[in-house]
Amino acid sequence: ERVTGVLFLRNTKPGLSFNEHEMQFGMTVAAACAVAIRNARLFDSFRDQNERINYMRIAAERQMESLKKYEDSLEHAADGMAIVDVEGKILYVNREGRQLLGREEDDLRNRSFLDYIAQESQSRWPDIVDQVRHGRYREAFDLYVSRPDGGERIFWISAGGVGQDTGLLVLSFRDVTETREMEVE
């Protein structure tokens, strides 16, 4: 339904016009050319998209490979540790973090950390991510976290970035619910 080009036909004999059969043939050639051009554009678009996806996959694999060397030390840390991307998608949670969240590794994989933050704390998350991405957030903060048993816990969380261009955040957290309750008393 759009013009993608012009097919210009000329008669070799000046002054003669095309007959009906020649006009039909010309329109058939033009339609075939239009389909070929559209298909070529679609192919280019798909190829470009495939190249972008491959580039992102390779970058993600490199990112995960660079983090593998820290996995052992993170896995045995006393605090809960999580690595999330800037959208909040969980890439890794250590053993203590899984226990504090009350979740299994499969429950956490490819989910957003925001899914586990209680409603009253969710409004803080975008600001925290933005500050960490820009290297400004250094203090710890409290967030209410929902557990699968229906309860809420208060987590003391500190956040920081992983390298300059990785787009990853490291969260360190511990349950301070009893401490906060004692403070209130």
Short mmCIF file of N, CA and C in Angstrom, two decimals:
data_model
loop_
_atom_site.label_atom_id
_atom_site.label_comp_id
_atom_site.label_asym_id
_atom_site.label_seq_id
_atom_site.Cartn_x
_atom_site.Cartn_y
_atom_site.Cartn_z
N GLU A 1 0.80 -1.21 0.00
CA GLU A 1 0.00 0.00 0.00
C GLU A 1 0.84 1.27 0.00
N ARG A 2 2.17 1.13 -0.02
CA ARG A 2 3.04 2.31 -0.04
C ARG A 2 3.93 2.28 -1.27
N VAL A 3 4.35 3.45 -1.70
CA VAL A 3 5.28 3.54 -2.82
C VAL A 3 6.67 3.26 -2.28
N THR A 4 7.34 2.27 -2.86
CA THR A 4 8.70 1.95 -2.43
C THR A 4 9.71 2.23 -3.53
N GLY A 5 9.24 2.55 -4.71
CA GLY A 5 10.14 2.86 -5.81
C GLY A 5 9.33 3.12 -7.07
N VAL A 6 10.01 3.44 -8.14
CA VAL A 6 9.35 3.74 -9.41
C VAL A 6 9.99 2.89 -10.48
N LEU A 7 9.16 2.26 -11.28
CA LEU A 7 9.62 1.49 -12.42
C LEU A 7 9.26 2.30 -13.66
N PHE A 8 10.25 2.74 -14.37
CA PHE A 8 10.04 3.60 -15.52
C PHE A 8 10.27 2.79 -16.78
N LEU A 9 9.23 2.64 -17.61
CA LEU A 9 9.33 1.89 -18.86
C LEU A 9 9.23 2.87 -20.03
N ARG A 10 10.06 2.61 -21.03
CA ARG A 10 10.08 3.47 -22.20
C ARG A 10 10.03 2.60 -23.45
N ASN A 11 9.35 3.09 -24.43
CA ASN A 11 9.29 2.40 -25.70
C ASN A 11 10.48 2.83 -26.54
N THR A 12 11.09 1.89 -27.24
CA THR A 12 12.26 2.23 -28.05
C THR A 12 11.88 3.01 -29.31
N LYS A 13 10.63 2.93 -29.69
CA LYS A 13 10.16 3.65 -30.88
C LYS A 13 9.39 4.89 -30.43
N PRO A 14 9.90 6.07 -30.70
CA PRO A 14 9.21 7.29 -30.28
C PRO A 14 7.82 7.39 -30.91
N GLY A 15 6.90 7.90 -30.12
CA GLY A 15 5.56 8.15 -30.60
C GLY A 15 4.61 6.98 -30.46
N LEU A 16 5.11 5.79 -30.21
CA LEU A 16 4.23 4.64 -30.04
C LEU A 16 3.90 4.45 -28.57
N SER A 17 2.68 4.09 -28.27
CA SER A 17 2.30 3.84 -26.88
C SER A 17 2.21 2.33 -26.66
N PHE A 18 2.17 1.95 -25.39
CA PHE A 18 2.09 0.53 -25.04
C PHE A 18 0.67 0.02 -25.26
N ASN A 19 0.56 -1.22 -25.70
CA ASN A 19 -0.77 -1.81 -25.83
C ASN A 19 -1.20 -2.40 -24.47
N GLU A 20 -2.40 -2.90 -24.39
CA GLU A 20 -2.97 -3.42 -23.14
C GLU A 20 -2.13 -4.57 -22.57
N HIS A 21 -1.71 -5.48 -23.43
CA HIS A 21 -0.91 -6.63 -23.00
C HIS A 21 0.43 -6.16 -22.41
N GLU A 22 1.08 -5.21 -23.04
CA GLU A 22 2.34 -4.68 -22.55
C GLU A 22 2.17 -3.94 -21.22
N MET A 23 1.04 -3.23 -21.09
CA MET A 23 0.75 -2.54 -19.82
C MET A 23 0.55 -3.55 -18.69
N GLN A 24 -0.19 -4.63 -18.96
CA GLN A 24 -0.39 -5.68 -17.96
C GLN A 24 0.94 -6.32 -17.57
N PHE A 25 1.79 -6.58 -18.55
CA PHE A 25 3.10 -7.15 -18.27
C PHE A 25 3.93 -6.19 -17.40
N GLY A 26 3.90 -4.91 -17.73
CA GLY A 26 4.63 -3.92 -16.94
C GLY A 26 4.13 -3.86 -15.50
N MET A 27 2.81 -3.94 -15.30
CA MET A 27 2.25 -3.92 -13.94
C MET A 27 2.62 -5.19 -13.18
N THR A 28 2.68 -6.31 -13.88
CA THR A 28 3.08 -7.55 -13.24
C THR A 28 4.54 -7.48 -12.79
N VAL A 29 5.40 -6.94 -13.65
CA VAL A 29 6.81 -6.79 -13.30
C VAL A 29 6.95 -5.83 -12.11
N ALA A 30 6.19 -4.73 -12.13
CA ALA A 30 6.24 -3.76 -11.03
C ALA A 30 5.80 -4.40 -9.72
N ALA A 31 4.72 -5.19 -9.74
CA ALA A 31 4.24 -5.85 -8.52
C ALA A 31 5.27 -6.85 -8.01
N ALA A 32 5.89 -7.60 -8.92
CA ALA A 32 6.92 -8.56 -8.51
C ALA A 32 8.12 -7.84 -7.90
N CYS A 33 8.50 -6.72 -8.50
CA CYS A 33 9.62 -5.94 -7.95
C CYS A 33 9.27 -5.40 -6.57
N ALA A 34 8.03 -4.94 -6.39
CA ALA A 34 7.61 -4.40 -5.10
C ALA A 34 7.68 -5.47 -4.02
N VAL A 35 7.22 -6.67 -4.34
CA VAL A 35 7.27 -7.77 -3.37
C VAL A 35 8.72 -8.11 -3.04
N ALA A 36 9.57 -8.15 -4.05
CA ALA A 36 10.99 -8.47 -3.81
C ALA A 36 11.65 -7.40 -2.94
N ILE A 37 11.35 -6.14 -3.20
CA ILE A 37 11.93 -5.05 -2.40
C ILE A 37 11.44 -5.13 -0.96
N ARG A 38 10.13 -5.35 -0.78
CA ARG A 38 9.58 -5.47 0.57
C ARG A 38 10.21 -6.64 1.32
N ASN A 39 10.34 -7.77 0.65
CA ASN A 39 10.97 -8.94 1.29
C ASN A 39 12.42 -8.68 1.64
N ALA A 40 13.13 -7.97 0.78
CA ALA A 40 14.53 -7.64 1.07
C ALA A 40 14.62 -6.74 2.29
N ARG A 41 13.71 -5.78 2.40
CA ARG A 41 13.70 -4.90 3.58
C ARG A 41 13.38 -5.68 4.85
N LEU A 42 12.39 -6.58 4.76
CA LEU A 42 12.06 -7.42 5.92
C LEU A 42 13.24 -8.28 6.32
N PHE A 43 13.91 -8.86 5.34
CA PHE A 43 15.07 -9.69 5.62
C PHE A 43 16.15 -8.88 6.32
N ASP A 44 16.42 -7.66 5.82
CA ASP A 44 17.42 -6.79 6.46
C ASP A 44 17.02 -6.47 7.89
N SER A 45 15.73 -6.20 8.10
CA SER A 45 15.25 -5.89 9.44
C SER A 45 15.44 -7.09 10.38
N PHE A 46 15.08 -8.28 9.91
CA PHE A 46 15.25 -9.48 10.73
C PHE A 46 16.72 -9.77 11.00
N ARG A 47 17.57 -9.57 9.99
CA ARG A 47 18.99 -9.79 10.17
C ARG A 47 19.57 -8.83 11.21
N ASP A 48 19.18 -7.55 11.13
CA ASP A 48 19.65 -6.57 12.10
C ASP A 48 19.17 -6.92 13.50
N GLN A 49 17.91 -7.32 13.62
CA GLN A 49 17.38 -7.71 14.92
C GLN A 49 18.10 -8.93 15.47
N ASN A 50 18.38 -9.90 14.61
CA ASN A 50 19.10 -11.10 15.03
C ASN A 50 20.51 -10.75 15.49
N GLU A 51 21.17 -9.82 14.79
CA GLU A 51 22.51 -9.40 15.20
C GLU A 51 22.47 -8.71 16.56
N ARG A 52 21.46 -7.88 16.80
CA ARG A 52 21.32 -7.21 18.11
C ARG A 52 21.10 -8.23 19.22
N ILE A 53 20.25 -9.21 18.95
CA ILE A 53 19.98 -10.25 19.95
C ILE A 53 21.25 -11.04 20.24
N ASN A 54 21.98 -11.40 19.20
CA ASN A 54 23.24 -12.14 19.41
C ASN A 54 24.23 -11.31 20.20
N TYR A 55 24.34 -10.03 19.88
CA TYR A 55 25.24 -9.15 20.62
C TYR A 55 24.85 -9.07 22.09
N MET A 56 23.54 -8.93 22.37
CA MET A 56 23.08 -8.85 23.76
C MET A 56 23.34 -10.16 24.48
N ARG A 57 23.14 -11.29 23.80
CA ARG A 57 23.38 -12.60 24.40
C ARG A 57 24.85 -12.77 24.75
N ILE A 58 25.72 -12.39 23.83
CA ILE A 58 27.17 -12.50 24.08
C ILE A 58 27.57 -11.60 25.23
N ALA A 59 27.02 -10.38 25.26
CA ALA A 59 27.34 -9.45 26.36
C ALA A 59 26.87 -10.02 27.69
N ALA A 60 25.68 -10.61 27.72
CA ALA A 60 25.16 -11.20 28.96
C ALA A 60 26.02 -12.39 29.39
N GLU A 61 26.45 -13.21 28.43
CA GLU A 61 27.32 -14.34 28.77
C GLU A 61 28.65 -13.86 29.34
N ARG A 62 29.21 -12.83 28.75
CA ARG A 62 30.46 -12.27 29.28
C ARG A 62 30.26 -11.72 30.68
N GLN A 63 29.12 -11.05 30.87
CA GLN A 63 28.81 -10.50 32.18
C GLN A 63 28.72 -11.60 33.23
N MET A 64 28.01 -12.66 32.90
CA MET A 64 27.86 -13.77 33.84
C MET A 64 29.20 -14.46 34.07
N GLU A 65 29.99 -14.58 33.03
CA GLU A 65 31.30 -15.21 33.17
C GLU A 65 32.21 -14.40 34.09
N SER A 66 32.13 -13.08 33.99
CA SER A 66 32.97 -12.24 34.86
C SER A 66 32.51 -12.33 36.31
N LEU A 67 31.23 -12.64 36.52
CA LEU A 67 30.72 -12.75 37.89
C LEU A 67 30.95 -14.13 38.50
N LYS A 68 31.21 -15.13 37.66
CA LYS A 68 31.43 -16.49 38.16
C LYS A 68 32.55 -16.55 39.19
N LYS A 69 33.59 -15.74 39.00
CA LYS A 69 34.72 -15.80 39.92
C LYS A 69 34.34 -15.34 41.33
N TYR A 70 33.26 -14.58 41.45
CA TYR A 70 32.82 -14.10 42.76
C TYR A 70 31.76 -15.01 43.38
N GLU A 71 31.27 -15.96 42.60
CA GLU A 71 30.15 -16.78 43.07
C GLU A 71 30.46 -17.52 44.36
N ASP A 72 31.63 -18.13 44.48
CA ASP A 72 31.95 -18.88 45.70
C ASP A 72 31.95 -18.00 46.93
N SER A 73 32.56 -16.83 46.82
CA SER A 73 32.60 -15.95 48.00
C SER A 73 31.22 -15.40 48.31
N LEU A 74 30.42 -15.12 47.31
CA LEU A 74 29.06 -14.63 47.55
C LEU A 74 28.17 -15.72 48.13
N GLU A 75 28.34 -16.94 47.64
CA GLU A 75 27.48 -18.04 48.08
C GLU A 75 27.61 -18.30 49.58
N HIS A 76 28.77 -18.08 50.14
CA HIS A 76 29.00 -18.38 51.55
C HIS A 76 29.01 -17.14 52.44
N ALA A 77 28.55 -16.01 51.92
CA ALA A 77 28.50 -14.78 52.71
C ALA A 77 27.45 -14.90 53.81
N ALA A 78 27.69 -14.21 54.92
CA ALA A 78 26.77 -14.26 56.06
C ALA A 78 25.48 -13.49 55.79
N ASP A 79 25.55 -12.46 54.96
CA ASP A 79 24.35 -11.69 54.58
C ASP A 79 23.78 -12.24 53.29
N GLY A 80 22.52 -11.92 53.05
CA GLY A 80 21.93 -12.24 51.77
C GLY A 80 22.56 -11.36 50.71
N MET A 81 22.87 -11.94 49.58
CA MET A 81 23.49 -11.20 48.48
C MET A 81 22.70 -11.50 47.21
N ALA A 82 22.44 -10.46 46.44
CA ALA A 82 21.74 -10.64 45.16
C ALA A 82 22.39 -9.76 44.12
N ILE A 83 22.40 -10.25 42.90
CA ILE A 83 22.84 -9.45 41.77
C ILE A 83 21.63 -9.29 40.86
N VAL A 84 21.30 -8.04 40.57
CA VAL A 84 20.14 -7.73 39.73
C VAL A 84 20.57 -6.76 38.63
N ASP A 85 19.82 -6.78 37.52
CA ASP A 85 20.11 -5.79 36.48
C ASP A 85 19.31 -4.52 36.79
N VAL A 86 19.46 -3.49 35.97
CA VAL A 86 18.84 -2.20 36.29
C VAL A 86 17.32 -2.25 36.22
N GLU A 87 16.76 -3.23 35.52
CA GLU A 87 15.30 -3.39 35.53
C GLU A 87 14.85 -4.13 36.78
N GLY A 88 15.79 -4.63 37.55
CA GLY A 88 15.47 -5.34 38.78
C GLY A 88 15.40 -6.85 38.61
N LYS A 89 15.67 -7.37 37.40
CA LYS A 89 15.62 -8.81 37.17
C LYS A 89 16.73 -9.49 37.94
N ILE A 90 16.37 -10.50 38.70
CA ILE A 90 17.33 -11.22 39.55
C ILE A 90 18.19 -12.14 38.69
N LEU A 91 19.50 -11.97 38.81
CA LEU A 91 20.43 -12.83 38.09
C LEU A 91 21.05 -13.87 39.02
N TYR A 92 21.17 -13.51 40.30
CA TYR A 92 21.79 -14.42 41.26
C TYR A 92 21.36 -14.03 42.67
N VAL A 93 21.10 -15.03 43.50
CA VAL A 93 20.86 -14.83 44.94
C VAL A 93 21.60 -15.94 45.67
N ASN A 94 22.38 -15.56 46.68
CA ASN A 94 23.16 -16.56 47.41
C ASN A 94 22.25 -17.38 48.35
N ARG A 95 22.86 -18.36 49.00
CA ARG A 95 22.12 -19.27 49.87
C ARG A 95 21.39 -18.53 50.99
N GLU A 96 22.10 -17.62 51.69
CA GLU A 96 21.48 -16.86 52.78
C GLU A 96 20.35 -15.98 52.26
N GLY A 97 20.52 -15.39 51.08
CA GLY A 97 19.48 -14.56 50.48
C GLY A 97 18.24 -15.35 50.16
N ARG A 98 18.42 -16.56 49.63
CA ARG A 98 17.27 -17.42 49.33
C ARG A 98 16.53 -17.78 50.61
N GLN A 99 17.29 -18.05 51.68
CA GLN A 99 16.67 -18.39 52.96
C GLN A 99 15.90 -17.20 53.52
N LEU A 100 16.50 -16.01 53.48
CA LEU A 100 15.83 -14.82 53.99
C LEU A 100 14.56 -14.50 53.20
N LEU A 101 14.62 -14.68 51.89
CA LEU A 101 13.45 -14.42 51.05
C LEU A 101 12.43 -15.55 51.15
N GLY A 102 12.86 -16.70 51.68
CA GLY A 102 11.96 -17.85 51.79
C GLY A 102 11.62 -18.45 50.44
N ARG A 103 12.58 -18.42 49.52
CA ARG A 103 12.35 -18.88 48.15
C ARG A 103 13.43 -19.85 47.71
N GLU A 104 13.06 -20.68 46.76
CA GLU A 104 14.01 -21.57 46.13
C GLU A 104 14.66 -20.86 44.94
N GLU A 105 15.80 -21.37 44.51
CA GLU A 105 16.53 -20.74 43.41
C GLU A 105 15.67 -20.63 42.15
N ASP A 106 14.89 -21.68 41.85
CA ASP A 106 14.05 -21.65 40.65
C ASP A 106 12.95 -20.60 40.74
N ASP A 107 12.47 -20.32 41.97
CA ASP A 107 11.43 -19.31 42.15
C ASP A 107 11.97 -17.90 41.86
N LEU A 108 13.26 -17.71 42.08
CA LEU A 108 13.87 -16.39 41.93
C LEU A 108 14.38 -16.12 40.52
N ARG A 109 14.73 -17.16 39.80
CA ARG A 109 15.37 -16.99 38.49
C ARG A 109 14.45 -16.24 37.53
N ASN A 110 15.01 -15.20 36.91
CA ASN A 110 14.33 -14.37 35.91
C ASN A 110 13.09 -13.66 36.43
N ARG A 111 13.00 -13.50 37.72
CA ARG A 111 11.93 -12.70 38.31
C ARG A 111 12.51 -11.35 38.70
N SER A 112 11.65 -10.40 38.92
CA SER A 112 12.11 -9.07 39.34
C SER A 112 12.21 -9.04 40.86
N PHE A 113 13.25 -8.39 41.36
CA PHE A 113 13.39 -8.22 42.81
C PHE A 113 12.20 -7.43 43.35
N LEU A 114 11.65 -6.56 42.52
CA LEU A 114 10.50 -5.75 42.90
C LEU A 114 9.28 -6.62 43.23
N ASP A 115 9.21 -7.82 42.64
CA ASP A 115 8.09 -8.74 42.93
C ASP A 115 8.06 -9.14 44.40
N TYR A 116 9.20 -9.08 45.08
CA TYR A 116 9.28 -9.52 46.46
C TYR A 116 9.24 -8.36 47.46
N ILE A 117 9.28 -7.15 46.95
CA ILE A 117 9.21 -5.99 47.83
C ILE A 117 7.75 -5.69 48.12
N ALA A 118 7.43 -5.48 49.40
CA ALA A 118 6.05 -5.20 49.80
C ALA A 118 5.59 -3.88 49.18
N GLN A 119 4.29 -3.76 49.02
CA GLN A 119 3.68 -2.60 48.34
C GLN A 119 4.15 -1.27 48.91
N GLU A 120 4.22 -1.16 50.23
CA GLU A 120 4.57 0.13 50.84
C GLU A 120 6.02 0.55 50.59
N SER A 121 6.87 -0.38 50.15
CA SER A 121 8.27 -0.06 49.88
C SER A 121 8.59 0.05 48.39
N GLN A 122 7.67 -0.35 47.53
CA GLN A 122 7.96 -0.40 46.10
C GLN A 122 8.25 0.97 45.50
N SER A 123 7.70 2.01 46.05
CA SER A 123 7.92 3.35 45.49
C SER A 123 9.38 3.80 45.64
N ARG A 124 10.12 3.23 46.57
CA ARG A 124 11.52 3.60 46.78
C ARG A 124 12.47 2.95 45.76
N TRP A 125 12.07 1.83 45.20
CA TRP A 125 12.95 1.04 44.35
C TRP A 125 13.50 1.82 43.14
N PRO A 126 12.69 2.50 42.34
CA PRO A 126 13.26 3.21 41.17
C PRO A 126 14.31 4.26 41.56
N ASP A 127 14.10 4.95 42.67
CA ASP A 127 15.05 5.96 43.12
C ASP A 127 16.37 5.30 43.56
N ILE A 128 16.26 4.17 44.23
CA ILE A 128 17.46 3.44 44.67
C ILE A 128 18.27 2.99 43.46
N VAL A 129 17.61 2.41 42.47
CA VAL A 129 18.29 1.94 41.26
C VAL A 129 18.96 3.12 40.55
N ASP A 130 18.23 4.22 40.43
CA ASP A 130 18.79 5.40 39.74
C ASP A 130 20.02 5.93 40.46
N GLN A 131 19.96 6.00 41.78
CA GLN A 131 21.10 6.53 42.53
C GLN A 131 22.31 5.60 42.44
N VAL A 132 22.07 4.30 42.51
CA VAL A 132 23.18 3.35 42.41
C VAL A 132 23.79 3.41 41.01
N ARG A 133 22.97 3.50 40.00
CA ARG A 133 23.47 3.57 38.62
C ARG A 133 24.36 4.78 38.41
N HIS A 134 24.06 5.86 39.12
CA HIS A 134 24.86 7.07 38.97
C HIS A 134 25.92 7.21 40.06
N GLY A 135 26.13 6.14 40.84
CA GLY A 135 27.19 6.12 41.83
C GLY A 135 26.97 7.03 43.01
N ARG A 136 25.72 7.41 43.31
CA ARG A 136 25.46 8.35 44.39
C ARG A 136 24.96 7.68 45.67
N TYR A 137 24.47 6.46 45.60
CA TYR A 137 23.82 5.86 46.77
C TYR A 137 24.82 5.04 47.56
N ARG A 138 25.07 5.42 48.79
CA ARG A 138 26.05 4.70 49.60
C ARG A 138 25.45 4.19 50.92
N GLU A 139 24.34 4.76 51.33
CA GLU A 139 23.76 4.40 52.63
C GLU A 139 22.87 3.18 52.53
N ALA A 140 22.67 2.53 53.64
CA ALA A 140 21.75 1.40 53.71
C ALA A 140 20.35 1.93 53.95
N PHE A 141 19.35 1.13 53.67
CA PHE A 141 17.96 1.53 53.81
C PHE A 141 17.13 0.32 54.19
N ASP A 142 15.97 0.57 54.76
CA ASP A 142 15.04 -0.50 55.13
C ASP A 142 13.98 -0.64 54.05
N LEU A 143 13.68 -1.89 53.71
CA LEU A 143 12.59 -2.20 52.79
C LEU A 143 11.75 -3.31 53.40
N TYR A 144 10.45 -3.22 53.21
CA TYR A 144 9.56 -4.29 53.62
C TYR A 144 9.50 -5.31 52.49
N VAL A 145 9.72 -6.58 52.85
CA VAL A 145 9.76 -7.65 51.87
C VAL A 145 8.68 -8.67 52.21
N SER A 146 7.94 -9.09 51.17
CA SER A 146 6.88 -10.08 51.35
C SER A 146 7.48 -11.48 51.27
N ARG A 147 7.01 -12.35 52.15
CA ARG A 147 7.48 -13.74 52.15
C ARG A 147 6.35 -14.64 51.66
N PRO A 148 6.67 -15.84 51.21
CA PRO A 148 5.64 -16.73 50.68
C PRO A 148 4.61 -17.17 51.72
N ASP A 149 4.98 -17.10 53.01
CA ASP A 149 4.03 -17.49 54.06
C ASP A 149 3.02 -16.38 54.35
N GLY A 150 3.09 -15.29 53.59
CA GLY A 150 2.14 -14.20 53.76
C GLY A 150 2.63 -13.10 54.68
N GLY A 151 3.72 -13.34 55.39
CA GLY A 151 4.25 -12.34 56.31
C GLY A 151 5.16 -11.33 55.61
N GLU A 152 5.43 -10.27 56.32
CA GLU A 152 6.37 -9.26 55.83
C GLU A 152 7.54 -9.18 56.79
N ARG A 153 8.70 -8.98 56.23
CA ARG A 153 9.91 -8.81 57.02
C ARG A 153 10.54 -7.49 56.62
N ILE A 154 11.33 -6.92 57.53
CA ILE A 154 12.05 -5.70 57.22
C ILE A 154 13.49 -6.08 56.92
N PHE A 155 13.94 -5.74 55.72
CA PHE A 155 15.32 -6.02 55.32
C PHE A 155 16.10 -4.72 55.32
N TRP A 156 17.28 -4.80 55.90
CA TRP A 156 18.25 -3.70 55.84
C TRP A 156 19.09 -4.00 54.62
N ILE A 157 19.04 -3.10 53.62
CA ILE A 157 19.66 -3.36 52.33
C ILE A 157 20.67 -2.28 52.02
N SER A 158 21.84 -2.71 51.54
CA SER A 158 22.78 -1.76 50.97
C SER A 158 22.97 -2.17 49.52
N ALA A 159 23.17 -1.19 48.66
CA ALA A 159 23.25 -1.46 47.23
C ALA A 159 24.46 -0.76 46.63
N GLY A 160 25.01 -1.36 45.63
CA GLY A 160 26.12 -0.77 44.91
C GLY A 160 26.18 -1.32 43.51
N GLY A 161 26.92 -0.66 42.66
CA GLY A 161 27.05 -1.10 41.28
C GLY A 161 28.17 -2.09 41.12
N VAL A 162 28.13 -2.85 40.03
CA VAL A 162 29.18 -3.80 39.69
C VAL A 162 29.87 -3.27 38.45
N GLY A 163 31.01 -2.65 38.61
CA GLY A 163 31.74 -2.13 37.46
C GLY A 163 31.04 -0.94 36.82
N GLN A 164 31.69 -0.35 35.85
CA GLN A 164 31.18 0.86 35.23
C GLN A 164 30.01 0.59 34.29
N ASP A 165 30.21 -0.27 33.32
CA ASP A 165 29.24 -0.42 32.24
C ASP A 165 28.46 -1.72 32.29
N THR A 166 28.46 -2.40 33.41
CA THR A 166 27.78 -3.69 33.46
C THR A 166 26.28 -3.54 33.58
N GLY A 167 25.80 -2.45 34.18
CA GLY A 167 24.37 -2.29 34.38
C GLY A 167 23.84 -3.21 35.46
N LEU A 168 24.70 -3.69 36.33
CA LEU A 168 24.29 -4.61 37.38
C LEU A 168 24.41 -3.95 38.74
N LEU A 169 23.54 -4.38 39.66
CA LEU A 169 23.59 -3.90 41.03
C LEU A 169 23.80 -5.09 41.95
N VAL A 170 24.58 -4.88 43.00
CA VAL A 170 24.76 -5.89 44.03
C VAL A 170 23.99 -5.41 45.25
N LEU A 171 23.11 -6.26 45.75
CA LEU A 171 22.35 -5.96 46.95
C LEU A 171 22.84 -6.86 48.07
N SER A 172 23.10 -6.25 49.20
CA SER A 172 23.44 -6.99 50.40
C SER A 172 22.32 -6.72 51.39
N PHE A 173 21.74 -7.77 51.98
CA PHE A 173 20.59 -7.55 52.86
C PHE A 173 20.58 -8.52 54.02
N ARG A 174 19.96 -8.05 55.11
CA ARG A 174 19.76 -8.90 56.29
C ARG A 174 18.41 -8.56 56.90
N ASP A 175 17.85 -9.51 57.60
CA ASP A 175 16.54 -9.34 58.24
C ASP A 175 16.73 -8.59 59.56
N VAL A 176 16.11 -7.42 59.67
CA VAL A 176 16.21 -6.62 60.89
C VAL A 176 14.83 -6.41 61.52
N THR A 177 13.90 -7.30 61.23
CA THR A 177 12.53 -7.15 61.72
C THR A 177 12.50 -7.09 63.24
N GLU A 178 13.13 -8.06 63.92
CA GLU A 178 13.11 -8.07 65.38
C GLU A 178 13.81 -6.83 65.95
N THR A 179 14.90 -6.42 65.33
CA THR A 179 15.61 -5.23 65.80
C THR A 179 14.72 -4.00 65.71
N ARG A 180 14.03 -3.83 64.61
CA ARG A 180 13.14 -2.66 64.44
C ARG A 180 11.97 -2.73 65.42
N GLU A 181 11.46 -3.92 65.67
CA GLU A 181 10.37 -4.06 66.63
C GLU A 181 10.84 -3.69 68.04
N MET A 182 12.07 -4.10 68.39
CA MET A 182 12.60 -3.74 69.71
C MET A 182 12.82 -2.24 69.80
N GLU A 183 13.27 -1.60 68.72
CA GLU A 183 13.47 -0.17 68.72
C GLU A 183 12.15 0.57 68.97
N VAL A 184 11.08 0.06 68.37
CA VAL A 184 9.77 0.68 68.55
C VAL A 184 9.32 0.53 70.01
N GLU A 185 9.56 -0.66 70.59
CA GLU A 185 9.20 -0.88 72.01
C GLU A 185 9.98 0.04 72.91
#
